[in-house]
Tab-separated table of C-alpha atoms in Angstrom:
chain	number	residue	atom	x	y	z
A	123	MET	CA	0.214	0.406	0.082
A	124	PHE	CA	2.929	2.279	1.353
A	125	SER	CA	4.435	1.833	-2.593
A	126	TYR	CA	0.836	2.609	-3.959
A	127	ILE	CA	0.658	6.182	-2.594
A	128	PHE	CA	4.481	6.898	-3.165
A	129	PHE	CA	4.138	5.920	-6.667
A	130	LEU	CA	1.068	8.441	-7.275
A	131	ILE	CA	2.522	11.218	-5.442
A	132	VAL	CA	5.364	10.645	-8.108
A	133	GLY	CA	3.744	10.102	-10.757
A	134	LEU	CA	1.137	13.343	-10.153
A	135	LEU	CA	4.396	15.752	-9.236
A	136	ALA	CA	7.043	14.537	-11.481
A	137	GLY	CA	8.751	17.298	-13.707
A	138	GLY	CA	7.189	17.543	-17.123
A	139	HIS	CA	4.486	14.782	-16.233
A	140	ASN	CA	0.780	14.925	-15.350
A	141	ARG	CA	-1.392	12.608	-14.497
A	142	TYR	CA	-2.203	11.727	-18.407
A	143	GLY	CA	1.484	10.219	-18.576
A	144	GLY	CA	4.391	13.120	-20.391
A	145	ASN	CA	1.845	15.460	-22.269
A	146	GLU	CA	1.425	18.324	-20.679
A	147	SER	CA	-1.211	19.651	-22.697
A	148	ALA	CA	-3.898	17.014	-21.626
A	149	GLU	CA	-5.579	19.073	-19.145
A	150	GLN	CA	-9.018	17.573	-19.725
A	151	PRO	CA	-10.807	14.868	-17.599
A	152	CYS	CA	-10.383	11.719	-18.213
A	153	MET	CA	-14.293	11.309	-19.026
A	154	ASP	CA	-13.839	13.789	-21.418
A	155	CYS	CA	-12.407	11.115	-23.398
A	156	HIS	CA	-14.106	7.964	-21.488
A	157	SER	CA	-17.429	9.397	-21.044
A	158	SER	CA	-18.596	6.008	-22.353
A	159	LEU	CA	-17.971	4.102	-19.513
A	160	ALA	CA	-19.824	5.822	-17.290
A	161	GLU	CA	-23.244	6.105	-19.301
A	162	LYS	CA	-25.234	3.439	-17.519
A	163	LYS	CA	-27.957	3.494	-14.695
A	164	PHE	CA	-24.949	2.370	-11.907
A	165	THR	CA	-21.649	4.057	-11.952
A	166	HIS	CA	-18.115	2.893	-9.872
A	167	PRO	CA	-18.617	5.503	-7.214
A	168	GLN	CA	-14.321	6.132	-7.554
A	169	LEU	CA	-15.538	7.760	-10.676
A	170	GLU	CA	-16.944	10.741	-8.601
A	171	THR	CA	-13.733	11.301	-7.319
A	172	THR	CA	-10.333	10.338	-9.553
A	173	CYS	CA	-9.467	7.854	-12.192
A	174	ASP	CA	-6.170	7.895	-10.299
A	175	ILE	CA	-7.228	5.182	-7.274
A	176	CYS	CA	-6.777	2.563	-9.669
A	177	HIS	CA	-4.924	3.743	-12.103
A	178	THR	CA	-1.819	5.064	-12.079
A	179	PRO	CA	0.652	6.435	-14.874
A	180	THR	CA	3.377	4.965	-16.598
A	181	GLY	CA	4.782	7.856	-18.236
A	182	GLU	CA	4.373	6.892	-21.314
A	183	GLU	CA	2.653	9.558	-23.320
A	184	HIS	CA	-1.556	9.714	-22.955
A	185	PRO	CA	-3.685	9.925	-25.400
A	186	LYS	CA	-1.513	8.561	-28.179
A	187	THR	CA	-1.628	5.286	-30.296
A	188	GLY	CA	0.312	2.491	-29.064
A	189	THR	CA	1.151	3.579	-26.184
A	190	GLN	CA	-0.095	2.914	-22.424
A	191	GLY	CA	-0.711	6.151	-20.618
A	192	PHE	CA	-2.045	4.383	-17.822
A	193	ALA	CA	-1.676	0.888	-15.784
A	194	LEU	CA	-4.022	-0.819	-12.989
A	195	SER	CA	-2.582	0.824	-9.549
A	196	GLU	CA	-2.337	-2.847	-8.915
A	197	GLU	CA	-3.547	-6.594	-10.021
A	198	VAL	CA	-6.939	-7.353	-9.204
A	199	PRO	CA	-8.299	-8.834	-7.011
A	200	GLY	CA	-5.829	-7.095	-4.984
A	201	LEU	CA	-7.230	-3.184	-6.624
A	202	CYS	CA	-10.534	-4.525	-5.493
A	203	TYR	CA	-9.108	-5.511	-1.746
A	204	PHE	CA	-8.338	-1.567	-1.164
A	205	CYS	CA	-11.714	-0.418	-0.877
A	206	HIS	CA	-14.066	-3.991	-0.738
A	207	ALA	CA	-13.777	-6.687	1.785
A	208	ASP	CA	-11.651	-9.684	1.110
A	209	PHE	CA	-14.566	-12.192	1.007
A	210	THR	CA	-11.802	-15.522	1.235
A	211	GLY	CA	-11.530	-15.670	4.338
A	212	GLU	CA	-15.275	-17.813	5.164
A	213	PRO	CA	-15.361	-21.857	5.024
A	214	GLU	CA	-17.839	-21.409	1.829
A	215	VAL	CA	-16.184	-19.807	-0.888
A	216	HIS	CA	-17.675	-18.370	-4.271
A	217	PRO	CA	-14.940	-20.070	-6.754
A	218	PRO	CA	-14.802	-16.851	-8.940
A	219	VAL	CA	-13.758	-14.941	-6.116
A	220	LYS	CA	-12.030	-17.633	-4.819
A	221	GLU	CA	-9.731	-17.201	-7.780
A	222	GLY	CA	-9.754	-13.942	-7.828
A	223	TYR	CA	-11.989	-12.840	-10.920
A	224	CYS	CA	-14.090	-10.273	-9.831
A	225	LEU	CA	-14.598	-8.611	-13.402
A	226	ILE	CA	-16.627	-11.799	-13.926
A	227	CYS	CA	-19.642	-10.780	-12.825
A	228	HIS	CA	-18.560	-6.975	-12.187
A	229	ALA	CA	-18.001	-3.946	-14.285
A	230	PRO	CA	-14.876	-1.742	-12.890
A	231	HIS	CA	-16.896	1.309	-14.140
A	232	SER	CA	-20.667	1.741	-14.540
A	233	SER	CA	-23.371	-1.311	-14.955
A	234	ASP	CA	-27.202	-0.439	-15.865
A	235	GLU	CA	-27.420	-3.759	-12.921
A	236	LYS	CA	-27.400	-3.129	-9.248
A	237	PHE	CA	-23.578	-3.730	-7.667
A	238	LEU	CA	-22.258	-2.728	-10.883
A	239	VAL	CA	-22.635	-6.526	-11.721
A	240	ASN	CA	-22.254	-7.337	-15.618
A	241	GLU	CA	-26.053	-8.493	-15.830
A	242	LYS	CA	-29.357	-9.089	-14.073
A	243	THR	CA	-29.178	-11.273	-11.244
A	244	ALA	CA	-30.472	-15.419	-12.653
A	245	ASP	CA	-28.696	-14.270	-16.194
A	246	LEU	CA	-25.721	-14.073	-14.941
A	247	CYS	CA	-24.877	-17.120	-12.254
A	248	PHE	CA	-26.519	-19.218	-15.875
A	249	GLY	CA	-23.627	-18.393	-17.362
A	250	CYS	CA	-21.836	-20.947	-15.227
A	251	HIS	CA	-25.012	-22.613	-13.982
A	252	THR	CA	-26.302	-23.525	-17.442
A	253	GLU	CA	-27.789	-26.803	-15.795
A	254	LEU	CA	-29.771	-24.523	-13.740
A	255	GLY	CA	-30.578	-22.353	-16.465
A	256	GLU	CA	-32.021	-25.239	-18.890
A	257	GLU	CA	-34.104	-26.317	-15.768
A	258	SER	CA	-35.467	-22.696	-15.489
A	259	LYS	CA	-36.688	-22.746	-19.157
A	260	ILE	CA	-38.981	-26.497	-18.996
A	261	SER	CA	-39.670	-26.721	-15.831
A	262	LYS	CA	-43.514	-26.544	-14.722
A	263	ILE	CA	-42.889	-24.565	-10.877
A	264	ILE	CA	-39.995	-22.340	-10.452
A	265	HIS	CA	-39.831	-21.123	-6.922
A	266	GLN	CA	-40.906	-17.891	-6.728
A	267	PRO	CA	-37.958	-15.868	-5.232
A	268	LEU	CA	-35.798	-17.090	-8.624
A	269	THR	CA	-38.225	-15.203	-10.453
A	270	ASP	CA	-37.597	-11.267	-8.812
A	271	GLU	CA	-34.518	-9.104	-8.881
A	272	ARG	CA	-32.326	-10.759	-6.090
A	273	ALA	CA	-32.853	-14.171	-7.939
A	274	CYS	CA	-30.551	-16.480	-6.664
A	275	THR	CA	-28.682	-14.576	-4.255
A	276	ASN	CA	-32.019	-13.967	-2.067
A	277	CYS	CA	-30.840	-17.217	-0.764
A	278	HIS	CA	-27.623	-17.507	-1.922
A	279	SER	CA	-24.033	-15.264	-1.138
A	280	PRO	CA	-22.213	-14.120	-4.227
A	281	HIS	CA	-19.127	-14.241	-2.398
A	282	SER	CA	-18.468	-16.548	0.504
A	283	SER	CA	-20.715	-18.151	3.396
A	284	SER	CA	-20.319	-19.682	6.537
A	285	THR	CA	-22.847	-22.698	5.338
A	286	ALA	CA	-22.643	-24.919	2.103
A	287	PRO	CA	-24.202	-24.323	-0.738
A	288	ILE	CA	-22.637	-20.683	0.392
A	289	LEU	CA	-25.952	-20.446	1.342
A	290	GLN	CA	-26.814	-16.868	3.613
A	291	LYS	CA	-27.720	-18.720	6.363
A	292	GLU	CA	-28.287	-22.162	7.550
A	293	SER	CA	-30.569	-24.336	5.530
A	294	ASN	CA	-34.269	-24.509	7.728
A	295	ALA	CA	-33.497	-21.186	8.677
A	296	LEU	CA	-33.159	-19.531	4.924
A	297	CYS	CA	-36.817	-21.326	4.643
A	298	LEU	CA	-38.182	-20.633	7.481
A	299	GLY	CA	-37.083	-17.107	7.134
A	300	CYS	CA	-39.745	-17.069	3.935
A	301	HIS	CA	-42.442	-19.385	5.483
A	302	ASN	CA	-42.977	-17.704	8.996
A	303	LYS	CA	-46.426	-16.336	6.981
A	304	SER	CA	-49.327	-17.985	4.721
A	305	ILE	CA	-48.379	-17.514	1.840
A	306	THR	CA	-51.319	-17.002	-1.236
A	307	ARG	CA	-50.766	-17.314	-4.744
A	308	ASP	CA	-52.146	-18.874	-8.106
A	309	SER	CA	-55.240	-19.653	-5.708
A	310	ILE	CA	-52.779	-21.851	-3.419
A	311	THR	CA	-52.340	-20.816	0.101
A	312	LEU	CA	-48.973	-22.041	1.695
A	313	THR	CA	-49.506	-22.522	6.014
A	314	ASN	CA	-47.209	-21.254	7.655
A	315	ILE	CA	-44.555	-23.933	7.887
A	316	SER	CA	-42.700	-21.755	11.351
A	317	GLN	CA	-45.714	-21.396	13.441
A	318	LEU	CA	-46.874	-24.477	13.052
A	319	LEU	CA	-43.785	-26.307	13.842
A	320	LYS	CA	-43.180	-24.123	17.192
A	321	ASN	CA	-47.254	-25.174	18.100
A	322	SER	CA	-46.253	-29.231	16.321
A	323	LYS	CA	-45.070	-31.974	19.305
A	324	SER	CA	-43.899	-34.662	16.880
A	325	ILE	CA	-41.864	-32.819	13.371
A	326	HIS	CA	-41.023	-34.822	10.461
A	327	LEU	CA	-37.375	-36.332	10.705
A	328	PRO	CA	-36.507	-35.552	7.306
A	329	VAL	CA	-36.946	-31.738	8.663
A	330	VAL	CA	-35.449	-31.391	11.374
A	331	GLN	CA	-32.315	-33.658	9.810
A	332	GLY	CA	-31.537	-33.255	6.614
A	333	GLY	CA	-34.357	-30.056	5.715
A	334	CYS	CA	-36.911	-28.899	3.183
A	335	ILE	CA	-34.493	-30.142	0.628
A	336	ILE	CA	-35.726	-33.444	0.921
A	337	CYS	CA	-38.588	-33.184	-0.208
A	338	HIS	CA	-38.524	-29.753	-1.667
A	339	ASP	CA	-36.600	-28.788	-5.084
A	340	PRO	CA	-35.355	-25.323	-4.072
A	341	HIS	CA	-34.736	-24.317	-7.837
A	342	TYR	CA	-37.632	-25.448	-10.296
A	343	SER	CA	-39.573	-28.822	-9.799
A	344	ASP	CA	-42.832	-30.347	-12.366
A	345	GLN	CA	-44.461	-31.108	-8.829
A	346	PRO	CA	-46.907	-28.892	-7.741
A	347	LEU	CA	-44.563	-27.294	-4.412
A	348	LEU	CA	-41.547	-28.239	-5.874
A	349	LEU	CA	-41.904	-31.577	-4.355
A	350	THR	CA	-38.206	-33.250	-5.735
A	351	GLY	CA	-41.135	-36.868	-6.571
A	352	TYR	CA	-44.884	-37.768	-6.835
A	353	TYR	CA	-47.477	-37.091	-3.788
A	354	PRO	CA	-51.000	-36.613	-5.055
A	355	SER	CA	-53.174	-33.803	-4.048
A	356	GLU	CA	-56.517	-35.769	-3.571
A	357	GLN	CA	-57.420	-37.093	-0.869
A	358	TYR	CA	-58.458	-40.379	-2.170
A	359	VAL	CA	-56.082	-42.467	-4.847
A	360	LYS	CA	-54.702	-45.834	-5.942
A	361	ALA	CA	-52.765	-47.027	-3.410
A	362	THR	CA	-49.994	-47.812	-5.923
A	363	VAL	CA	-45.747	-47.114	-4.603
A	364	GLU	CA	-45.373	-44.813	-7.782
A	365	ASN	CA	-48.909	-42.715	-6.577
A	366	PHE	CA	-46.730	-42.064	-3.653
A	367	GLU	CA	-43.505	-42.056	-4.816
A	368	LEU	CA	-42.253	-39.344	-2.137
A	369	CYS	CA	-43.041	-41.275	0.734
A	370	PHE	CA	-41.273	-43.976	-0.261
A	371	PHE	CA	-37.540	-42.014	-1.276
A	372	CYS	CA	-37.814	-43.101	2.755
A	373	HIS	CA	-40.182	-45.485	3.566
A	374	ASP	CA	-40.291	-49.093	2.997
A	375	THR	CA	-42.478	-50.125	0.604
A	376	ASP	CA	-43.968	-52.569	2.506
A	377	LEU	CA	-45.468	-50.176	4.445
A	378	LEU	CA	-48.401	-49.965	1.619
A	379	MET	CA	-47.484	-53.774	-0.385
A	380	ALA	CA	-47.280	-56.530	2.643
A	381	SER	CA	-50.235	-57.644	4.705
A	382	GLU	CA	-48.317	-58.851	7.493
A	383	THR	CA	-44.813	-56.947	8.005
A	384	GLU	CA	-42.610	-57.201	11.420
A	385	TYR	CA	-40.024	-54.213	10.730
A	386	ALA	CA	-41.751	-52.056	7.403
A	387	THR	CA	-43.893	-49.884	9.951
A	388	ASN	CA	-44.465	-49.436	13.660
A	389	PHE	CA	-48.496	-49.177	13.239
A	390	ARG	CA	-48.856	-52.913	13.422
A	391	ASN	CA	-51.369	-55.107	15.106
A	392	GLY	CA	-48.587	-58.148	15.775
A	393	GLN	CA	-47.968	-58.997	12.381
A	394	GLN	CA	-50.749	-57.534	10.938
A	395	ASN	CA	-49.798	-53.710	8.951
A	396	LEU	CA	-52.289	-51.427	9.462
A	397	HIS	CA	-50.433	-48.687	6.871
A	398	ALA	CA	-51.639	-51.640	4.329
A	399	LEU	CA	-54.963	-52.106	5.949
A	400	HIS	CA	-56.150	-48.209	5.932
A	401	VAL	CA	-54.627	-47.339	2.925
A	402	ASN	CA	-55.219	-49.799	-0.164
A	403	GLY	CA	-57.431	-50.174	-2.514
A	404	ASP	CA	-58.138	-48.257	-5.225
A	405	LYS	CA	-59.704	-45.535	-3.476
A	406	GLY	CA	-56.891	-45.478	-1.050
A	407	ARG	CA	-56.132	-43.095	1.618
A	408	SER	CA	-53.892	-40.459	1.413
A	409	CYS	CA	-50.896	-40.083	4.109
A	410	SER	CA	-52.014	-36.516	4.441
A	411	ILE	CA	-55.712	-37.804	6.214
A	412	CYS	CA	-53.977	-38.477	9.604
A	413	HIS	CA	-50.781	-37.474	8.807
A	414	ASN	CA	-49.405	-33.987	8.718
A	415	VAL	CA	-45.958	-33.712	6.573
A	416	HIS	CA	-44.276	-31.069	8.464
A	417	GLY	CA	-45.396	-31.206	12.210
A	418	ALA	CA	-48.199	-32.108	14.218
A	419	PRO	CA	-50.027	-31.469	16.782
A	420	GLY	CA	-50.133	-35.506	18.550
A	421	GLU	CA	-47.062	-38.084	18.598
A	422	ARG	CA	-46.313	-39.619	15.096
A	423	LEU	CA	-47.682	-36.971	13.410
A	424	MET	CA	-50.935	-37.531	13.662
A	425	VAL	CA	-53.486	-34.693	13.685
A	426	ASN	CA	-56.485	-33.711	15.695
A	427	THR	CA	-58.942	-33.742	13.113
A	428	VAL	CA	-59.281	-35.478	9.719
A	429	LYS	CA	-61.319	-33.616	6.869
A	430	PHE	CA	-63.711	-35.056	5.142
A	431	ALA	CA	-65.388	-33.202	2.731
A	432	ASP	CA	-66.667	-30.125	4.721
A	433	TRP	CA	-66.555	-32.061	7.780
A	434	ARG	CA	-63.838	-32.650	10.220
A	435	MET	CA	-64.262	-34.980	12.306
A	436	LYS	CA	-61.772	-35.116	15.683
A	437	MET	CA	-59.116	-37.462	16.160
A	438	ASP	CA	-57.561	-39.596	19.350
A	439	PHE	CA	-54.624	-41.203	19.119
A	440	ARG	CA	-53.279	-41.901	22.329
A	441	LEU	CA	-49.765	-44.295	22.339
A	442	THR	CA	-49.571	-47.075	24.817
A	443	GLU	CA	-46.321	-48.787	26.067
A	444	ASN	CA	-45.869	-51.228	22.818
A	445	GLY	CA	-48.584	-49.236	20.486
A	446	ALA	CA	-51.780	-46.865	20.792
A	447	THR	CA	-55.118	-46.319	20.424
A	448	CYS	CA	-57.266	-44.327	18.128
A	449	SER	CA	-61.148	-43.463	17.828
A	450	THR	CA	-62.340	-41.230	15.086
A	451	GLY	CA	-65.322	-40.467	13.170
A	452	CYS	CA	-64.699	-43.417	11.020
A	453	HIS	CA	-64.630	-46.145	13.702
A	454	GLY	CA	-64.973	-46.567	17.818
A	455	ILE	CA	-61.878	-46.856	20.180
A	456	LYS	CA	-59.121	-49.402	18.120
A	457	GLU	CA	-56.181	-50.962	19.984
A	458	TYR	CA	-53.130	-51.960	18.580
A	459	ASP	CA	-49.831	-53.605	20.367
A	460	ARG	CA	-47.128	-54.517	18.400
A	461	LEU	CA	-45.721	-57.634	20.508
A	462	ILE	CA	-49.210	-59.398	21.322
A	463	ALA	CA	-52.296	-58.633	18.759
A	464	VAL	CA	-55.456	-56.958	20.304
A	465	GLU	CA	-58.408	-58.365	19.428
A	466	ASN	CA	-60.740	-55.303	18.514
A	467	ILE	CA	-64.240	-56.129	18.743
A	468	LYS	CA	-66.047	-54.581	15.475
């Protein structure tokens, strides 16, 4: 830094030279010739003071064809770090930042985009992340943050972060930063998930251990609600593995297919698979009739009321040592025990 200031003073004060090189008659400001560099909507603040912060005279005559009257006072990114923070100190660093390629993303003089980025944010990111760019053109559902001005930077830091993959916050905190209220869009109302989880007695394990992105794609999807696999929107649907694809990314398919099991589900009376009993058939019940897929007021993600058309009937589900009892509008009190099967009177 000392050497930069020293040579800057020498360049300005040396006899027979001025900041335009060796041409004493060239007293006009830089912008008299280089005005096009500052014509765009947003300009680098240094252009309003002096160009000498970034450019220093070489001693050659300027302007003159074939000579270089000025050079950068230091190579990029060191030059940028004179004023801007060095972002390489955090664990997760965007590769262009790590390599010192600030000018891949930023214009040094002026730009039509905020923060002097070279293009609109999404287009700039897709210049490198081409696969995501292609998905954006063909996917049915696009995550709303990607459609606004900030685009990718709503969720990702463009420089560095303590959280992979250069997220602005830890994954779940990032998602719940927006999903902390009811959101209505395209006639669909999304639940206030943050509030739901706070009020829940049990929370779906993927939410706790892996985050929202186990079930939801954070960018694009062909499935409603940005789901990563197919899940029926109807309450009743034919009971096939394909119709509950999303669930069986984690759960054993025997939960649906096996009438008897010792391992596929804890919802069993002895070896009788009560999930299969409840769900199977051409008009099988969707999982969400009894379970809330995020969090619920009851154990095992069990809801307190079951929606049947416009009627909400109460569900009373209570755990026992080796099973549970359940009473709904569909049936009276039923009991199951995983070790010794209970004979329920119909």
